[in-house]
mmCIF file of C-alpha atoms in Angstrom:
data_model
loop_
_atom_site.group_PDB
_atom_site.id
_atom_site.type_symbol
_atom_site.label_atom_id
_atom_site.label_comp_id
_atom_site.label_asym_id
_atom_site.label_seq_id
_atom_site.Cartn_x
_atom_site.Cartn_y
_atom_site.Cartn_z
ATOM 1 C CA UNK A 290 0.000 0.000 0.000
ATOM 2 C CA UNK A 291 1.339 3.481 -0.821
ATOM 3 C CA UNK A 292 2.381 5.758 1.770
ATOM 4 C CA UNK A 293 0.202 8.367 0.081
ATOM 5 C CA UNK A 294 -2.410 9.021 2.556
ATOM 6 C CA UNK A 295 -5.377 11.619 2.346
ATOM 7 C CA UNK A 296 -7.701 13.124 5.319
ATOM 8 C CA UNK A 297 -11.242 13.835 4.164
ATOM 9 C CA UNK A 298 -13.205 15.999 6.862
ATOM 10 C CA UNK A 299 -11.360 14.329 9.944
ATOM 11 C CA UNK A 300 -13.581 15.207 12.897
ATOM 12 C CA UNK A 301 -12.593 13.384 16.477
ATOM 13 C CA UNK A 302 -15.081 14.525 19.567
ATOM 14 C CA UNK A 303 -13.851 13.400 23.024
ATOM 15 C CA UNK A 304 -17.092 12.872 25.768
ATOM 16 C CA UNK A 305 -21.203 13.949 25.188
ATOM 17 C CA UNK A 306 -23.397 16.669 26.093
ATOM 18 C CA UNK A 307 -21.887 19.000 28.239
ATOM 19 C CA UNK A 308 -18.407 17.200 28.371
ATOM 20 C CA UNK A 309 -18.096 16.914 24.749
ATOM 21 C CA UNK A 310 -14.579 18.522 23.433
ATOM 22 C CA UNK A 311 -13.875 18.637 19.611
ATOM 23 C CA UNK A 312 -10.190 17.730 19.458
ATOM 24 C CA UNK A 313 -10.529 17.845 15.422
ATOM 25 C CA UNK A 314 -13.007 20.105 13.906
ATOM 26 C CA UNK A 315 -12.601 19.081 9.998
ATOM 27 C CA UNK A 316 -9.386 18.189 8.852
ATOM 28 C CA UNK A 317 -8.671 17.862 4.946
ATOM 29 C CA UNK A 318 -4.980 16.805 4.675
ATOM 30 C CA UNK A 319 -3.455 15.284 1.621
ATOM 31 C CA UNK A 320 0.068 13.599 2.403
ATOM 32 C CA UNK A 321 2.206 12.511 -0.504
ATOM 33 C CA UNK A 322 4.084 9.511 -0.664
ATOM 34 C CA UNK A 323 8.098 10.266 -0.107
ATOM 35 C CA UNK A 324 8.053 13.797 0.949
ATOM 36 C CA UNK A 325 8.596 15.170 4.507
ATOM 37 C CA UNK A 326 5.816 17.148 6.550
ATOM 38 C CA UNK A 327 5.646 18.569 9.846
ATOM 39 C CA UNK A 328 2.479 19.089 11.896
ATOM 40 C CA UNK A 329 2.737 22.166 13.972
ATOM 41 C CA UNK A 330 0.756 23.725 16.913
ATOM 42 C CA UNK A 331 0.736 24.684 20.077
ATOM 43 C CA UNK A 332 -0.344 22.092 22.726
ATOM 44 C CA UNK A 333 -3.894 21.774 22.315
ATOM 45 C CA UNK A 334 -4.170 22.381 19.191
ATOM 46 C CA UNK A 335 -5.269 18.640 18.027
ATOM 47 C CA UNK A 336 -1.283 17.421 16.992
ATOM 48 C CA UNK A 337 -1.172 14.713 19.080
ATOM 49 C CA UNK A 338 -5.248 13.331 18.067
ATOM 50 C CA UNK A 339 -4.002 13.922 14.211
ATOM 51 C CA UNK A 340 -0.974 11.801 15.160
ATOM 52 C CA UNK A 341 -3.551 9.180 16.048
ATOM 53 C CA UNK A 342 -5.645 9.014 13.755
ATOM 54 C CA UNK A 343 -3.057 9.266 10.535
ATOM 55 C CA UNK A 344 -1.683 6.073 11.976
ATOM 56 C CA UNK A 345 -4.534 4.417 12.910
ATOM 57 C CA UNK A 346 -3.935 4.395 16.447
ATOM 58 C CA UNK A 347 -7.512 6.311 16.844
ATOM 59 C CA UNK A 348 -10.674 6.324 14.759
ATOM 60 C CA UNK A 349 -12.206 9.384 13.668
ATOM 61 C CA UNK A 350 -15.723 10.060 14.775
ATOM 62 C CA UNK A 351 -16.590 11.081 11.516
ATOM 63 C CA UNK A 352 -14.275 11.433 8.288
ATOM 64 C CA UNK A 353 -12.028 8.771 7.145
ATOM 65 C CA UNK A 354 -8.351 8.654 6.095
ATOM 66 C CA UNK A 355 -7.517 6.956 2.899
ATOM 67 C CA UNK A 356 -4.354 5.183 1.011
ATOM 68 C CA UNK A 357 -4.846 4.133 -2.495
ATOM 69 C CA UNK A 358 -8.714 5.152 -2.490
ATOM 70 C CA UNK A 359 -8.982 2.535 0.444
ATOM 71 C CA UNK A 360 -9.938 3.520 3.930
ATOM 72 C CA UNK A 361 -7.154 2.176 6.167
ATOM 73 C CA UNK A 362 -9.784 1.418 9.067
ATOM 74 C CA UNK A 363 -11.864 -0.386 6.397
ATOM 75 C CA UNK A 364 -10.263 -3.865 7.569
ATOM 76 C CA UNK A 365 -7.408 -4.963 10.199
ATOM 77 C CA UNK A 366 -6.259 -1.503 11.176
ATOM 78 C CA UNK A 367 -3.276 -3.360 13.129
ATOM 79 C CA UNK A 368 -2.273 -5.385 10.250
ATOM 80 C CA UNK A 369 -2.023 -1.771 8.007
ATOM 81 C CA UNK A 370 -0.162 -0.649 10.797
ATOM 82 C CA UNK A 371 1.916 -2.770 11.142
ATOM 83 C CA UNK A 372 2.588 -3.184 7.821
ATOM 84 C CA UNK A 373 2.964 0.010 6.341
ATOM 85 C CA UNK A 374 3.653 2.315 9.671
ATOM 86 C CA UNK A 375 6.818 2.772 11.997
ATOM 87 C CA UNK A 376 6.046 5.638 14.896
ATOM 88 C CA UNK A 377 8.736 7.143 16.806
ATOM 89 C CA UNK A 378 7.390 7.972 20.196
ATOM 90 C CA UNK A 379 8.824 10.798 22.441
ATOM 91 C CA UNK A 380 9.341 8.660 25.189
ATOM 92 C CA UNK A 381 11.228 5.749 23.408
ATOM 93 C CA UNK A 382 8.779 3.058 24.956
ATOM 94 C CA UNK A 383 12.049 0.827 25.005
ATOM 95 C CA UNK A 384 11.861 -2.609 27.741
ATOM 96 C CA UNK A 385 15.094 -0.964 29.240
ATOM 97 C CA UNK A 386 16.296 -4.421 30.461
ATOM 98 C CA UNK A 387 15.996 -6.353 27.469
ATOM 99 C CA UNK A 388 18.971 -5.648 24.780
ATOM 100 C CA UNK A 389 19.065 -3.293 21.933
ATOM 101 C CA UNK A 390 18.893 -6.199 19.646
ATOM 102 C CA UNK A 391 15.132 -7.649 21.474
ATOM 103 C CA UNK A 392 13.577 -3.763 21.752
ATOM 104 C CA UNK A 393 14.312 -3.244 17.812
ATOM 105 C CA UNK A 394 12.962 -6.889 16.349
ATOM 106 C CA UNK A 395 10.054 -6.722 18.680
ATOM 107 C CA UNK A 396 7.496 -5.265 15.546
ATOM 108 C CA UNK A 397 8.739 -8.281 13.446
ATOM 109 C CA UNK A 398 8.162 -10.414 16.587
ATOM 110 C CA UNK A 399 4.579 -9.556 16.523
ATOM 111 C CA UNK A 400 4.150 -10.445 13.561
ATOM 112 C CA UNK A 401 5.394 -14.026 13.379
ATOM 113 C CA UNK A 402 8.599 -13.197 11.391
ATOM 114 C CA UNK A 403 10.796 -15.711 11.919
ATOM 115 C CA UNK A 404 13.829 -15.550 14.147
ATOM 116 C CA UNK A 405 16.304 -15.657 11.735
ATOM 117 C CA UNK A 406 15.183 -13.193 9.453
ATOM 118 C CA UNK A 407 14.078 -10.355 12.390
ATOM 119 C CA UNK A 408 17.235 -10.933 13.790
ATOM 120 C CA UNK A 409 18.902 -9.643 10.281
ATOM 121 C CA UNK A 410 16.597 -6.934 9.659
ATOM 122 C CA UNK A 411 16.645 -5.357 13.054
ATOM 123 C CA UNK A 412 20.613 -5.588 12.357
ATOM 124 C CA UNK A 413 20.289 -3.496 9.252
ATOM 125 C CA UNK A 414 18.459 -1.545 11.040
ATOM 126 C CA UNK A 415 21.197 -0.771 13.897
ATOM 127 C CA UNK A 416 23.409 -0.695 11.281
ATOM 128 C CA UNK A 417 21.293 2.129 9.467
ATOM 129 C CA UNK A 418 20.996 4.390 12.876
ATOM 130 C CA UNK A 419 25.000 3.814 13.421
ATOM 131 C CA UNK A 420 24.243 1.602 16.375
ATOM 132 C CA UNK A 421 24.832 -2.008 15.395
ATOM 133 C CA UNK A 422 28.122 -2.092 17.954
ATOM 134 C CA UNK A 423 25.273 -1.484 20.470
ATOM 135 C CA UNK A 424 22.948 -4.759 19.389
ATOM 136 C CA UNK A 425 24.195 -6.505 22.603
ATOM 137 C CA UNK A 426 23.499 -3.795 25.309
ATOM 138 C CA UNK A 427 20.831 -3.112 27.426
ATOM 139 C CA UNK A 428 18.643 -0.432 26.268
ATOM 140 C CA UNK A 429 18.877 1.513 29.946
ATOM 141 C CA UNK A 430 22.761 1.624 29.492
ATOM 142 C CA UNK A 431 21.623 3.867 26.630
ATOM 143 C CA UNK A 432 22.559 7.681 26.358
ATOM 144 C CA UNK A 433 19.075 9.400 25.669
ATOM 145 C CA UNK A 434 20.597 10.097 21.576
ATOM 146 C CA UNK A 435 21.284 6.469 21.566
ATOM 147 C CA UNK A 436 17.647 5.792 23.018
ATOM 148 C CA UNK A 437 16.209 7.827 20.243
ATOM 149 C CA UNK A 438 18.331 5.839 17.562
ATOM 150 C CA UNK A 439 17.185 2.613 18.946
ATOM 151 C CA UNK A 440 13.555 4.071 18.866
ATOM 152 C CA UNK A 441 14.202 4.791 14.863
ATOM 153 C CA UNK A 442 15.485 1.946 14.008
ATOM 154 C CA UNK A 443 12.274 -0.179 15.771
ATOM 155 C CA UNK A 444 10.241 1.935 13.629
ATOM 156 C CA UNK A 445 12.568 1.125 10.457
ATOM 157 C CA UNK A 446 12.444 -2.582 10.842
ATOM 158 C CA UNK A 447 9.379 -3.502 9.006
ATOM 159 C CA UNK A 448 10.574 -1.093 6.141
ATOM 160 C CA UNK A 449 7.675 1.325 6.637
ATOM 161 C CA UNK A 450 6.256 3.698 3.790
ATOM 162 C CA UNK A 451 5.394 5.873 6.497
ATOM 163 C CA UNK A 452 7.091 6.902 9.363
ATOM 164 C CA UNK A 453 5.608 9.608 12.090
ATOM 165 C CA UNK A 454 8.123 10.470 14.319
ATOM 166 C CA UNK A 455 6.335 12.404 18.107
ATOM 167 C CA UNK A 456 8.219 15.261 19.156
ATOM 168 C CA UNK A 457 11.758 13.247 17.803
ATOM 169 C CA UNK A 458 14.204 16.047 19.387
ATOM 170 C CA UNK A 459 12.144 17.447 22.688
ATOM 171 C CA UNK A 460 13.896 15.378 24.974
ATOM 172 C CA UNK A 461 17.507 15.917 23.744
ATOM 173 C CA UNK A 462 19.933 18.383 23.739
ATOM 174 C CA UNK A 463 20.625 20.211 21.111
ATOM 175 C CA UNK A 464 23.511 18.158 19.793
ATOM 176 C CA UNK A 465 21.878 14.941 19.563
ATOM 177 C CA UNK A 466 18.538 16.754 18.929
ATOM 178 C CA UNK A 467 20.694 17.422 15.618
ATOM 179 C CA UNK A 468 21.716 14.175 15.051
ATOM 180 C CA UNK A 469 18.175 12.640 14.745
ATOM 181 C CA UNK A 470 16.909 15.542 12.728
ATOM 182 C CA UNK A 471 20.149 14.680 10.284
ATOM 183 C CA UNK A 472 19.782 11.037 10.230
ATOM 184 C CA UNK A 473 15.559 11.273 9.926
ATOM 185 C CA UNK A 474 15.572 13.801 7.105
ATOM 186 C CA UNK A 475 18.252 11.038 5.672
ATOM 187 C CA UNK A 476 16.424 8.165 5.667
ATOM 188 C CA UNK A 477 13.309 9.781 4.557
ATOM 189 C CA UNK A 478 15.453 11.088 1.167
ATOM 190 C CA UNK A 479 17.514 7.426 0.694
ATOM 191 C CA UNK A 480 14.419 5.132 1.966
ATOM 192 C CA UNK A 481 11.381 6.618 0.398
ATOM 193 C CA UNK A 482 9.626 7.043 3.184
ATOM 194 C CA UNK A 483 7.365 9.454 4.034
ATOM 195 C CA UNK A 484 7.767 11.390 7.134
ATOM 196 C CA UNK A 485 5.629 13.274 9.138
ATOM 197 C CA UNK A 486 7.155 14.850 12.287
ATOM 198 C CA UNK A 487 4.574 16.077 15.409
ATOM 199 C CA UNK A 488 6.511 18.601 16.539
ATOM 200 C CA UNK A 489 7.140 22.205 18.785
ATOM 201 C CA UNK A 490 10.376 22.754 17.223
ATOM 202 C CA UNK A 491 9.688 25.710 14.624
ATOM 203 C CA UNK A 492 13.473 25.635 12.979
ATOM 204 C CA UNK A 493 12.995 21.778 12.675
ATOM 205 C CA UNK A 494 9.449 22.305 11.211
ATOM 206 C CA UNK A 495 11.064 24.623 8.178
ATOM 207 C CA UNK A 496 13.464 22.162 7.295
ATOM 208 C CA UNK A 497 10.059 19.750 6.281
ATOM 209 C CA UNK A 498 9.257 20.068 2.423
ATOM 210 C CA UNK A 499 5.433 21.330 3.733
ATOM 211 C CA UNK A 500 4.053 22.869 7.563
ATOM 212 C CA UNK A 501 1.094 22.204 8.555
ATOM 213 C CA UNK A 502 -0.212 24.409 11.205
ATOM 214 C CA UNK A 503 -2.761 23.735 13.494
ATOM 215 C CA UNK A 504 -4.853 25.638 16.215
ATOM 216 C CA UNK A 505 -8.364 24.630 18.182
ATOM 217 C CA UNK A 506 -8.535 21.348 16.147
ATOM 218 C CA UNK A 507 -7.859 23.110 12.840
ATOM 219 C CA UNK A 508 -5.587 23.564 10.178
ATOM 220 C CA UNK A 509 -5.147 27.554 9.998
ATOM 221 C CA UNK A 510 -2.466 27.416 7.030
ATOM 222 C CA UNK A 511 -0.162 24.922 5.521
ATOM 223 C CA UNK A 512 2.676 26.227 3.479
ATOM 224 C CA UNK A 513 6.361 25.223 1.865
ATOM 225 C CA UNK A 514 9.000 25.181 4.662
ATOM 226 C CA UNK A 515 11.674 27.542 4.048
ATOM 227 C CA UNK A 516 14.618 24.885 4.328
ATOM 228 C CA UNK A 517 14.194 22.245 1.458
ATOM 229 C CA UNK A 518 14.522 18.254 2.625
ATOM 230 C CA UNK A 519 16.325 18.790 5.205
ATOM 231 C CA UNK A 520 19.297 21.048 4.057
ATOM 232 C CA UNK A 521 20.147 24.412 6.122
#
């Protein structure tokens, strides 16, 4: 399935009568397959319940969100997922006591890969992040750049047409904040994938091909970044 994906009138509404909250109030978003796009907003704003939904994580109370003229919630929302979708979380969500090896195979795991062959692809993986002299370690012996490589490369191993990386630099300095912004930017030029970064970062957000601004639960403007792919 292509990584194209489009949002026709996304509405999400949280709670009923007088607790209901509109977290999206309409969103028509059309995401092209390969190029980068950040989705930008103060918190609030509906990032996060976007995030959700353009992953299928969430379902939209109304609206739909499509790839190839398909809905992707039309059947196994997991499978799609898991086949098409690799999400870098903020928080790394890595089992700190299991190796670096175990936390990046653990997609392929779930899905009945064999052992041999997750063990090779979350390798490449490593190896793609610059971390594959790190396979053997324990994820909480990690620096927190290291953590956020190991986080990429999880989301790499099923060779995702999308990947959605959540807030990717807010918990590092700005040194390894630069790092990851480098190496996603690279992977989203030499893989093909398209990325969509959820992000507060404003200088990171220019350096998408496309922002996407957000406020109340709407898009307010979406525009060309000022960086191209990446490049200062």
């Amino acid at each position: 399935m292509s990584a194209s994906l489009i949002m026709k009138d996304v509405k999400k509404v949280y709670g009923k009568g007088e607790n209901e909250f509109a977290a999206l109030k309409g969103i028509n978003l059309d995401i092209k397959k390969g190029e980068s796009i950040a989705i930008v907003g103060r918190s609030g704003s509906g990032k996060s319940t976007l995030m959700h939904i353009l992953t299928g994580m969430d379902s939209p109370s109304t609206g739909d969100v499509t790839s190839e003229e398909v809905s992707i919630f039309s059947s196994s929302t997991d499978v799609w997922r898991g086949q098409n979708v690799g999400i870098v979380f903020q928080q790394f969500f890595l089992q700190s006591n299991n190796s670096v090896l175990e936390n990046v195979l653990l997609p392929l795991k779930i899905q009945g890969v064999g052992r041999r062959e997750r063990q090779d692809a979350a390798l490449a993986a490593l190896e793609q992040v610059g971390l594959s002299d790190k396979a053997k370690s324990k994820a909480n012996d990690l620096s927190g750049g290291q953590k956020q490589r190991v986080a990429i490369a999880r989301a790499l191993v099923t060779n995702p047409q999308l990947l959605v990386a959540d807030e990717p630099t807010g918990n590092l300095d700005t040194e390894n904040g630069e790092a990851i912004a480098k190496l996603l930017f690279e992977l989203n030029r030499k893989n093909g994938a398209t990325l969509v970064m959820i992000t507060h970062d404003e200088e990171l957000a220019e350096r998408c091909l496309r922002v996407v601004r957000l406020k109340d639960g709407e898009i307010i403007s979406i525009r060309k970044g000022k960086s191209s792919g990446g490049k200062k």
